[in-house]
């Protein structure tokens, strides 16, 4: 499976935008980029996914590099409730039954 | 709408005792079902997944087993718990992982003493 690399931790001030990076230099053409987040003492929560084009939803935006070797999850205005571990995961039809989590990025949001 | 139920929320069990954790999904049919474990301070590890009734795939050899007796029911079991089985157990379902993602239950925090 193609691997992803994320910073261990990041900090942000409340109300500020947050850009969470993910490197996936060995991504294949059929890999979709998924983002999940896990709030303390809860199960992971789906955030967003994309293949080649940038994506927006009510939770976040996903910016995908033109060569697809990296992507960035964008939280437009961080709140204290966004403090969580964010996971960037690649998934394709060959691994469609399995979501493999890495270590993710722990986001701290302060007032 | 689809919902996933997982119970109990917390469990304290002695070493050597049996375990049964249940997960049910409502509002969908023929979902893919998954069991994950998260040890304290560690990442999420996929334990088992199932794409249909009676079809179980194991990801890691261990002291646990899984069963899917009904379409929307997934059970995690152990005959004799070990201290190393302690952790946060999460059930998840998906109708199409690529386009619809996974939905996770609220988890069971198991402490083996």
PDB file of C-alpha atoms in Angstrom:
ATOM      1  CA  UNK A   1       0.000   0.000   0.000  1.00  0.00           C
ATOM      2  CA  UNK A   2       1.179   3.520  -0.736  1.00  0.00           C
ATOM      3  CA  UNK A   3       2.211   5.286   2.460  1.00  0.00           C
ATOM      4  CA  UNK A   4       1.528   8.779   3.723  1.00  0.00           C
ATOM      5  CA  UNK A   5       3.681  11.076   5.825  1.00  0.00           C
ATOM      6  CA  UNK A   6       2.210  13.679   8.153  1.00  0.00           C
ATOM      7  CA  UNK A   7       3.693  15.924  10.834  1.00  0.00           C
ATOM      8  CA  UNK A   8       3.207  14.511  14.303  1.00  0.00           C
ATOM      9  CA  UNK A   9       1.586  17.647  15.657  1.00  0.00           C
ATOM     10  CA  UNK A  10       0.461  21.144  14.775  1.00  0.00           C
ATOM     11  CA  UNK A  11      -0.934  24.080  16.675  1.00  0.00           C
ATOM     12  CA  UNK A  12      -3.420  26.695  15.645  1.00  0.00           C
ATOM     13  CA  UNK A  13      -5.234  29.622  17.181  1.00  0.00           C
ATOM     14  CA  UNK A  14      -8.983  29.577  17.271  1.00  0.00           C
ATOM     15  CA  UNK A  15     -10.686  31.328  14.350  1.00  0.00           C
ATOM     16  CA  UNK A  16      -7.538  30.982  12.244  1.00  0.00           C
ATOM     17  CA  UNK A  17      -7.259  28.765   9.131  1.00  0.00           C
ATOM     18  CA  UNK A  18      -5.335  25.529   9.485  1.00  0.00           C
ATOM     19  CA  UNK A  19      -3.450  23.756   6.723  1.00  0.00           C
ATOM     20  CA  UNK A  20      -2.659  20.128   7.491  1.00  0.00           C
ATOM     21  CA  UNK A  21      -0.146  18.664   5.031  1.00  0.00           C
ATOM     22  CA  UNK A  22       0.220  15.101   3.818  1.00  0.00           C
ATOM     23  CA  UNK A  23       2.922  13.662   1.578  1.00  0.00           C
ATOM     24  CA  UNK A  24       2.190  10.593  -0.516  1.00  0.00           C
ATOM     25  CA  UNK A  25       4.990  10.472  -3.064  1.00  0.00           C
ATOM     26  CA  UNK A  26       4.316   6.840  -4.042  1.00  0.00           C
ATOM     27  CA  UNK A  27       0.628   7.360  -4.760  1.00  0.00           C
ATOM     28  CA  UNK A  28      -0.749   5.370  -7.690  1.00  0.00           C
ATOM     29  CA  UNK A  29      -3.237   6.560 -10.267  1.00  0.00           C
ATOM     30  CA  UNK A  30      -6.086   4.647  -8.638  1.00  0.00           C
ATOM     31  CA  UNK A  31      -5.448   5.814  -5.065  1.00  0.00           C
ATOM     32  CA  UNK A  32      -8.051   8.080  -3.529  1.00  0.00           C
ATOM     33  CA  UNK A  33      -6.959  10.463  -0.790  1.00  0.00           C
ATOM     34  CA  UNK A  34      -9.140  10.232   2.307  1.00  0.00           C
ATOM     35  CA  UNK A  35      -9.014  12.279   5.498  1.00  0.00           C
ATOM     36  CA  UNK A  36     -10.434  11.216   8.822  1.00  0.00           C
ATOM     37  CA  UNK A  37     -10.209  12.779  12.245  1.00  0.00           C
ATOM     38  CA  UNK A  38     -10.448  11.296  15.693  1.00  0.00           C
ATOM     39  CA  UNK A  39     -11.621  13.412  18.583  1.00  0.00           C
ATOM     40  CA  UNK A  40     -10.526  12.370  22.092  1.00  0.00           C
ATOM     41  CA  UNK A  41     -12.161   9.145  23.272  1.00  0.00           C
ATOM     42  CA  UNK A  42     -14.194   8.797  20.089  1.00  0.00           C
ATOM     43  CA  UNK A  43     -14.047   6.753  16.923  1.00  0.00           C
ATOM     44  CA  UNK A  44     -12.639   8.290  13.751  1.00  0.00           C
ATOM     45  CA  UNK A  45     -14.891  10.484  11.656  1.00  0.00           C
ATOM     46  CA  UNK A  46     -14.803  10.823   7.879  1.00  0.00           C
ATOM     47  CA  UNK A  47     -13.842  14.350   6.814  1.00  0.00           C
ATOM     48  CA  UNK A  48     -13.314  14.471   3.061  1.00  0.00           C
ATOM     49  CA  UNK A  49     -11.832  12.634   0.113  1.00  0.00           C
ATOM     50  CA  UNK A  50     -10.632  13.332  -3.400  1.00  0.00           C
ATOM     51  CA  UNK A  51      -8.834  11.886  -6.398  1.00  0.00           C
ATOM     52  CA  UNK A  52      -7.356  14.669  -8.518  1.00  0.00           C
ATOM     53  CA  UNK A  53      -9.413  17.830  -8.132  1.00  0.00           C
ATOM     54  CA  UNK A  54      -9.739  20.019  -5.070  1.00  0.00           C
ATOM     55  CA  UNK A  55     -12.820  19.259  -2.987  1.00  0.00           C
ATOM     56  CA  UNK A  56     -14.953  21.264  -0.590  1.00  0.00           C
ATOM     57  CA  UNK A  57     -17.576  20.190   1.900  1.00  0.00           C
ATOM     58  CA  UNK A  58     -19.153  21.606   5.012  1.00  0.00           C
ATOM     59  CA  UNK A  59     -16.299  20.416   7.208  1.00  0.00           C
ATOM     60  CA  UNK A  60     -13.184  21.247   5.229  1.00  0.00           C
ATOM     61  CA  UNK A  61     -11.449  21.664   1.900  1.00  0.00           C
ATOM     62  CA  UNK A  62      -8.960  19.324   0.300  1.00  0.00           C
ATOM     63  CA  UNK A  63      -6.265  20.723  -1.934  1.00  0.00           C
ATOM     64  CA  UNK A  64      -4.462  18.136  -4.062  1.00  0.00           C
ATOM     65  CA  UNK A  65      -1.156  18.896  -5.743  1.00  0.00           C
ATOM     66  CA  UNK A  66      -1.085  18.657  -9.511  1.00  0.00           C
ATOM     67  CA  UNK A  67       1.295  15.675  -9.373  1.00  0.00           C
ATOM     68  CA  UNK A  68      -0.853  14.164  -6.572  1.00  0.00           C
ATOM     69  CA  UNK A  69       2.237  13.532  -4.450  1.00  0.00           C
ATOM     70  CA  UNK A  70       0.920  15.701  -1.671  1.00  0.00           C
ATOM     71  CA  UNK A  71      -2.334  17.108  -0.369  1.00  0.00           C
ATOM     72  CA  UNK A  72      -3.492  19.588   2.232  1.00  0.00           C
ATOM     73  CA  UNK A  73      -6.551  19.504   4.430  1.00  0.00           C
ATOM     74  CA  UNK A  74      -7.782  23.008   5.078  1.00  0.00           C
ATOM     75  CA  UNK A  75      -9.942  23.962   8.045  1.00  0.00           C
ATOM     76  CA  UNK A  76     -11.060  27.468   7.229  1.00  0.00           C
ATOM     77  CA  UNK A  77     -11.691  28.625  10.786  1.00  0.00           C
ATOM     78  CA  UNK A  78     -10.404  26.362  13.505  1.00  0.00           C
ATOM     79  CA  UNK A  79     -12.466  25.990  16.637  1.00  0.00           C
ATOM     80  CA  UNK A  80     -11.682  24.239  19.900  1.00  0.00           C
ATOM     81  CA  UNK A  81     -13.891  21.379  18.704  1.00  0.00           C
ATOM     82  CA  UNK A  82     -11.495  20.777  15.831  1.00  0.00           C
ATOM     83  CA  UNK A  83      -8.769  19.610  18.214  1.00  0.00           C
ATOM     84  CA  UNK A  84      -8.218  16.010  17.124  1.00  0.00           C
ATOM     85  CA  UNK A  85      -5.841  13.624  15.393  1.00  0.00           C
ATOM     86  CA  UNK A  86      -6.149  13.984  11.617  1.00  0.00           C
ATOM     87  CA  UNK A  87      -5.358  11.020   9.400  1.00  0.00           C
ATOM     88  CA  UNK A  88      -4.492  11.136   5.715  1.00  0.00           C
ATOM     89  CA  UNK A  89      -5.101   7.734   4.110  1.00  0.00           C
ATOM     90  CA  UNK A  90      -4.809   6.349   0.599  1.00  0.00           C
ATOM     91  CA  UNK A  91      -7.360   3.811  -0.537  1.00  0.00           C
ATOM     92  CA  UNK A  92      -7.953   2.161  -3.895  1.00  0.00           C
ATOM     93  CA  UNK A  93     -10.088  -0.577  -5.331  1.00  0.00           C
ATOM     94  CA  UNK A  94      -7.421  -3.135  -4.504  1.00  0.00           C
ATOM     95  CA  UNK A  95      -7.596  -2.271  -0.836  1.00  0.00           C
ATOM     96  CA  UNK A  96     -11.210  -1.187  -0.834  1.00  0.00           C
ATOM     97  CA  UNK A  97     -12.085  -3.328   2.149  1.00  0.00           C
ATOM     98  CA  UNK A  98      -9.342  -2.022   4.389  1.00  0.00           C
ATOM     99  CA  UNK A  99      -8.656   1.430   5.774  1.00  0.00           C
ATOM    100  CA  UNK A 100      -5.102   1.533   7.137  1.00  0.00           C
ATOM    101  CA  UNK A 101      -4.420   4.291   9.645  1.00  0.00           C
ATOM    102  CA  UNK A 102      -0.992   5.825  10.205  1.00  0.00           C
ATOM    103  CA  UNK A 103      -0.018   7.997  13.159  1.00  0.00           C
ATOM    104  CA  UNK A 104      -1.739  11.133  11.911  1.00  0.00           C
ATOM    105  CA  UNK A 105      -1.300  14.761  12.962  1.00  0.00           C
ATOM    106  CA  UNK A 106      -2.436  15.861  16.399  1.00  0.00           C
ATOM    107  CA  UNK A 107      -3.964  19.317  16.046  1.00  0.00           C
ATOM    108  CA  UNK A 108      -4.086  21.570  19.076  1.00  0.00           C
ATOM    109  CA  UNK A 109      -6.315  24.625  18.959  1.00  0.00           C
ATOM    110  CA  UNK A 110      -5.832  27.380  21.472  1.00  0.00           C
ATOM    111  CA  UNK A 111      -7.787  30.506  22.320  1.00  0.00           C
TER     112      UNK A 111
ATOM    113  CA  UNK B   1     -30.604   7.083   7.949  1.00  0.00           C
ATOM    114  CA  UNK B   2     -27.911   4.596   8.825  1.00  0.00           C
ATOM    115  CA  UNK B   3     -26.757   4.109  12.384  1.00  0.00           C
ATOM    116  CA  UNK B   4     -24.179   1.918  14.044  1.00  0.00           C
ATOM    117  CA  UNK B   5     -24.528   0.625  17.579  1.00  0.00           C
ATOM    118  CA  UNK B   6     -21.707  -0.753  19.644  1.00  0.00           C
ATOM    119  CA  UNK B   7     -21.845  -1.967  23.223  1.00  0.00           C
ATOM    120  CA  UNK B   8     -20.896  -1.950  25.981  1.00  0.00           C
ATOM    121  CA  UNK B   9     -19.153   1.410  26.211  1.00  0.00           C
ATOM    122  CA  UNK B  10     -16.749   0.260  28.901  1.00  0.00           C
ATOM    123  CA  UNK B  11     -15.807  -3.160  30.181  1.00  0.00           C
ATOM    124  CA  UNK B  12     -13.453  -4.428  32.864  1.00  0.00           C
ATOM    125  CA  UNK B  13     -12.687  -8.119  32.620  1.00  0.00           C
ATOM    126  CA  UNK B  14     -10.270 -10.406  34.468  1.00  0.00           C
ATOM    127  CA  UNK B  15      -7.484 -12.209  32.667  1.00  0.00           C
ATOM    128  CA  UNK B  16      -8.671 -15.554  31.352  1.00  0.00           C
ATOM    129  CA  UNK B  17     -12.320 -14.564  31.092  1.00  0.00           C
ATOM    130  CA  UNK B  18     -14.276 -14.688  27.817  1.00  0.00           C
ATOM    131  CA  UNK B  19     -15.224 -11.640  25.757  1.00  0.00           C
ATOM    132  CA  UNK B  20     -18.095 -10.802  23.460  1.00  0.00           C
ATOM    133  CA  UNK B  21     -18.499  -7.366  21.895  1.00  0.00           C
ATOM    134  CA  UNK B  22     -21.417  -6.745  19.595  1.00  0.00           C
ATOM    135  CA  UNK B  23     -21.895  -4.291  16.782  1.00  0.00           C
ATOM    136  CA  UNK B  24     -25.053  -3.769  14.745  1.00  0.00           C
ATOM    137  CA  UNK B  25     -25.832  -1.516  11.820  1.00  0.00           C
ATOM    138  CA  UNK B  26     -29.263  -0.192  10.904  1.00  0.00           C
ATOM    139  CA  UNK B  27     -30.602   1.385   7.765  1.00  0.00           C
ATOM    140  CA  UNK B  28     -28.457  -0.387   5.192  1.00  0.00           C
ATOM    141  CA  UNK B  29     -27.961  -3.841   3.770  1.00  0.00           C
ATOM    142  CA  UNK B  30     -24.875  -5.897   2.951  1.00  0.00           C
ATOM    143  CA  UNK B  31     -22.418  -3.456   4.505  1.00  0.00           C
ATOM    144  CA  UNK B  32     -18.702  -4.107   4.832  1.00  0.00           C
ATOM    145  CA  UNK B  33     -17.999  -4.470   8.561  1.00  0.00           C
ATOM    146  CA  UNK B  34     -14.744  -3.928  10.432  1.00  0.00           C
ATOM    147  CA  UNK B  35     -13.234  -4.320  13.903  1.00  0.00           C
ATOM    148  CA  UNK B  36     -10.349  -2.059  14.900  1.00  0.00           C
ATOM    149  CA  UNK B  37      -8.371  -1.839  18.137  1.00  0.00           C
ATOM    150  CA  UNK B  38      -6.484   1.117  19.526  1.00  0.00           C
ATOM    151  CA  UNK B  39      -4.100   0.383  22.372  1.00  0.00           C
ATOM    152  CA  UNK B  40      -3.400   3.219  24.787  1.00  0.00           C
ATOM    153  CA  UNK B  41      -1.388   5.927  23.041  1.00  0.00           C
ATOM    154  CA  UNK B  42      -1.173   3.904  19.861  1.00  0.00           C
ATOM    155  CA  UNK B  43      -2.681   3.957  16.397  1.00  0.00           C
ATOM    156  CA  UNK B  44      -5.704   2.140  15.038  1.00  0.00           C
ATOM    157  CA  UNK B  45      -5.093  -1.463  14.042  1.00  0.00           C
ATOM    158  CA  UNK B  46      -7.484  -3.352  11.778  1.00  0.00           C
ATOM    159  CA  UNK B  47      -8.328  -6.695  13.362  1.00  0.00           C
ATOM    160  CA  UNK B  48     -11.052  -8.215  11.183  1.00  0.00           C
ATOM    161  CA  UNK B  49     -13.243  -7.295   8.278  1.00  0.00           C
ATOM    162  CA  UNK B  50     -16.236  -8.903   6.617  1.00  0.00           C
ATOM    163  CA  UNK B  51     -17.819  -8.352   3.214  1.00  0.00           C
ATOM    164  CA  UNK B  52     -20.765 -10.703   3.816  1.00  0.00           C
ATOM    165  CA  UNK B  53     -22.483 -13.118   6.202  1.00  0.00           C
ATOM    166  CA  UNK B  54     -20.058 -15.749   7.394  1.00  0.00           C
ATOM    167  CA  UNK B  55     -17.138 -14.142   5.550  1.00  0.00           C
ATOM    168  CA  UNK B  56     -14.404 -13.056   7.945  1.00  0.00           C
ATOM    169  CA  UNK B  57     -10.879 -11.931   7.118  1.00  0.00           C
ATOM    170  CA  UNK B  58      -8.298 -11.647   9.862  1.00  0.00           C
ATOM    171  CA  UNK B  59      -5.554  -9.089   9.612  1.00  0.00           C
ATOM    172  CA  UNK B  60      -3.345 -10.121  12.505  1.00  0.00           C
ATOM    173  CA  UNK B  61      -2.911 -13.402  14.373  1.00  0.00           C
ATOM    174  CA  UNK B  62      -4.160 -12.972  17.886  1.00  0.00           C
ATOM    175  CA  UNK B  63      -6.274 -14.114  20.756  1.00  0.00           C
ATOM    176  CA  UNK B  64      -9.471 -12.803  19.207  1.00  0.00           C
ATOM    177  CA  UNK B  65     -12.031 -14.028  16.689  1.00  0.00           C
ATOM    178  CA  UNK B  66     -14.904 -12.441  14.820  1.00  0.00           C
ATOM    179  CA  UNK B  67     -18.221 -13.675  13.491  1.00  0.00           C
ATOM    180  CA  UNK B  68     -20.994 -12.281  11.334  1.00  0.00           C
ATOM    181  CA  UNK B  69     -24.107 -14.330  12.034  1.00  0.00           C
ATOM    182  CA  UNK B  70     -26.446 -11.834  10.384  1.00  0.00           C
ATOM    183  CA  UNK B  71     -26.068  -9.273   7.622  1.00  0.00           C
ATOM    184  CA  UNK B  72     -25.825  -6.298   9.953  1.00  0.00           C
ATOM    185  CA  UNK B  73     -24.313  -7.913  13.046  1.00  0.00           C
ATOM    186  CA  UNK B  74     -20.609  -8.249  13.767  1.00  0.00           C
ATOM    187  CA  UNK B  75     -19.290  -9.882  16.930  1.00  0.00           C
ATOM    188  CA  UNK B  76     -15.796  -9.825  18.392  1.00  0.00           C
ATOM    189  CA  UNK B  77     -14.958 -12.641  20.787  1.00  0.00           C
ATOM    190  CA  UNK B  78     -12.249 -14.184  22.873  1.00  0.00           C
ATOM    191  CA  UNK B  79     -12.247 -17.403  24.848  1.00  0.00           C
ATOM    192  CA  UNK B  80      -9.583 -16.233  27.302  1.00  0.00           C
ATOM    193  CA  UNK B  81      -8.554 -12.608  27.602  1.00  0.00           C
ATOM    194  CA  UNK B  82      -4.945 -11.530  27.995  1.00  0.00           C
ATOM    195  CA  UNK B  83      -3.671  -8.321  29.570  1.00  0.00           C
ATOM    196  CA  UNK B  84      -2.504  -7.267  26.107  1.00  0.00           C
ATOM    197  CA  UNK B  85      -6.107  -7.356  24.858  1.00  0.00           C
ATOM    198  CA  UNK B  86      -6.826  -4.123  26.718  1.00  0.00           C
ATOM    199  CA  UNK B  87      -7.660  -1.232  24.436  1.00  0.00           C
ATOM    200  CA  UNK B  88     -10.317   0.777  22.664  1.00  0.00           C
ATOM    201  CA  UNK B  89     -12.301  -1.430  20.280  1.00  0.00           C
ATOM    202  CA  UNK B  90     -14.089   0.184  17.385  1.00  0.00           C
ATOM    203  CA  UNK B  91     -16.586  -1.259  14.958  1.00  0.00           C
ATOM    204  CA  UNK B  92     -17.093   0.386  11.573  1.00  0.00           C
ATOM    205  CA  UNK B  93     -19.217  -0.101   8.477  1.00  0.00           C
ATOM    206  CA  UNK B  94     -19.087   0.999   4.883  1.00  0.00           C
ATOM    207  CA  UNK B  95     -21.215   0.520   1.793  1.00  0.00           C
ATOM    208  CA  UNK B  96     -18.397   1.623  -0.457  1.00  0.00           C
ATOM    209  CA  UNK B  97     -15.176   2.680   1.211  1.00  0.00           C
ATOM    210  CA  UNK B  98     -13.823   4.721  -1.661  1.00  0.00           C
ATOM    211  CA  UNK B  99     -16.812   6.959  -2.273  1.00  0.00           C
ATOM    212  CA  UNK B 100     -18.699   6.815   1.008  1.00  0.00           C
ATOM    213  CA  UNK B 101     -16.001   6.306   3.576  1.00  0.00           C
ATOM    214  CA  UNK B 102     -16.303   4.442   6.833  1.00  0.00           C
ATOM    215  CA  UNK B 103     -18.646   5.184   9.718  1.00  0.00           C
ATOM    216  CA  UNK B 104     -17.346   4.223  13.130  1.00  0.00           C
ATOM    217  CA  UNK B 105     -19.211   3.295  16.267  1.00  0.00           C
ATOM    218  CA  UNK B 106     -18.620   4.975  19.597  1.00  0.00           C
ATOM    219  CA  UNK B 107     -16.247   2.249  20.767  1.00  0.00           C
ATOM    220  CA  UNK B 108     -15.773  -0.069  23.734  1.00  0.00           C
ATOM    221  CA  UNK B 109     -12.998   0.635  26.186  1.00  0.00           C
ATOM    222  CA  UNK B 110     -11.817  -2.756  27.452  1.00  0.00           C
ATOM    223  CA  UNK B 111      -9.559  -3.081  30.465  1.00  0.00           C
ATOM    224  CA  UNK B 112      -8.240  -6.526  31.272  1.00  0.00           C
ATOM    225  CA  UNK B 113      -7.111  -6.816  34.891  1.00  0.00           C
TER     226      UNK B 113
END
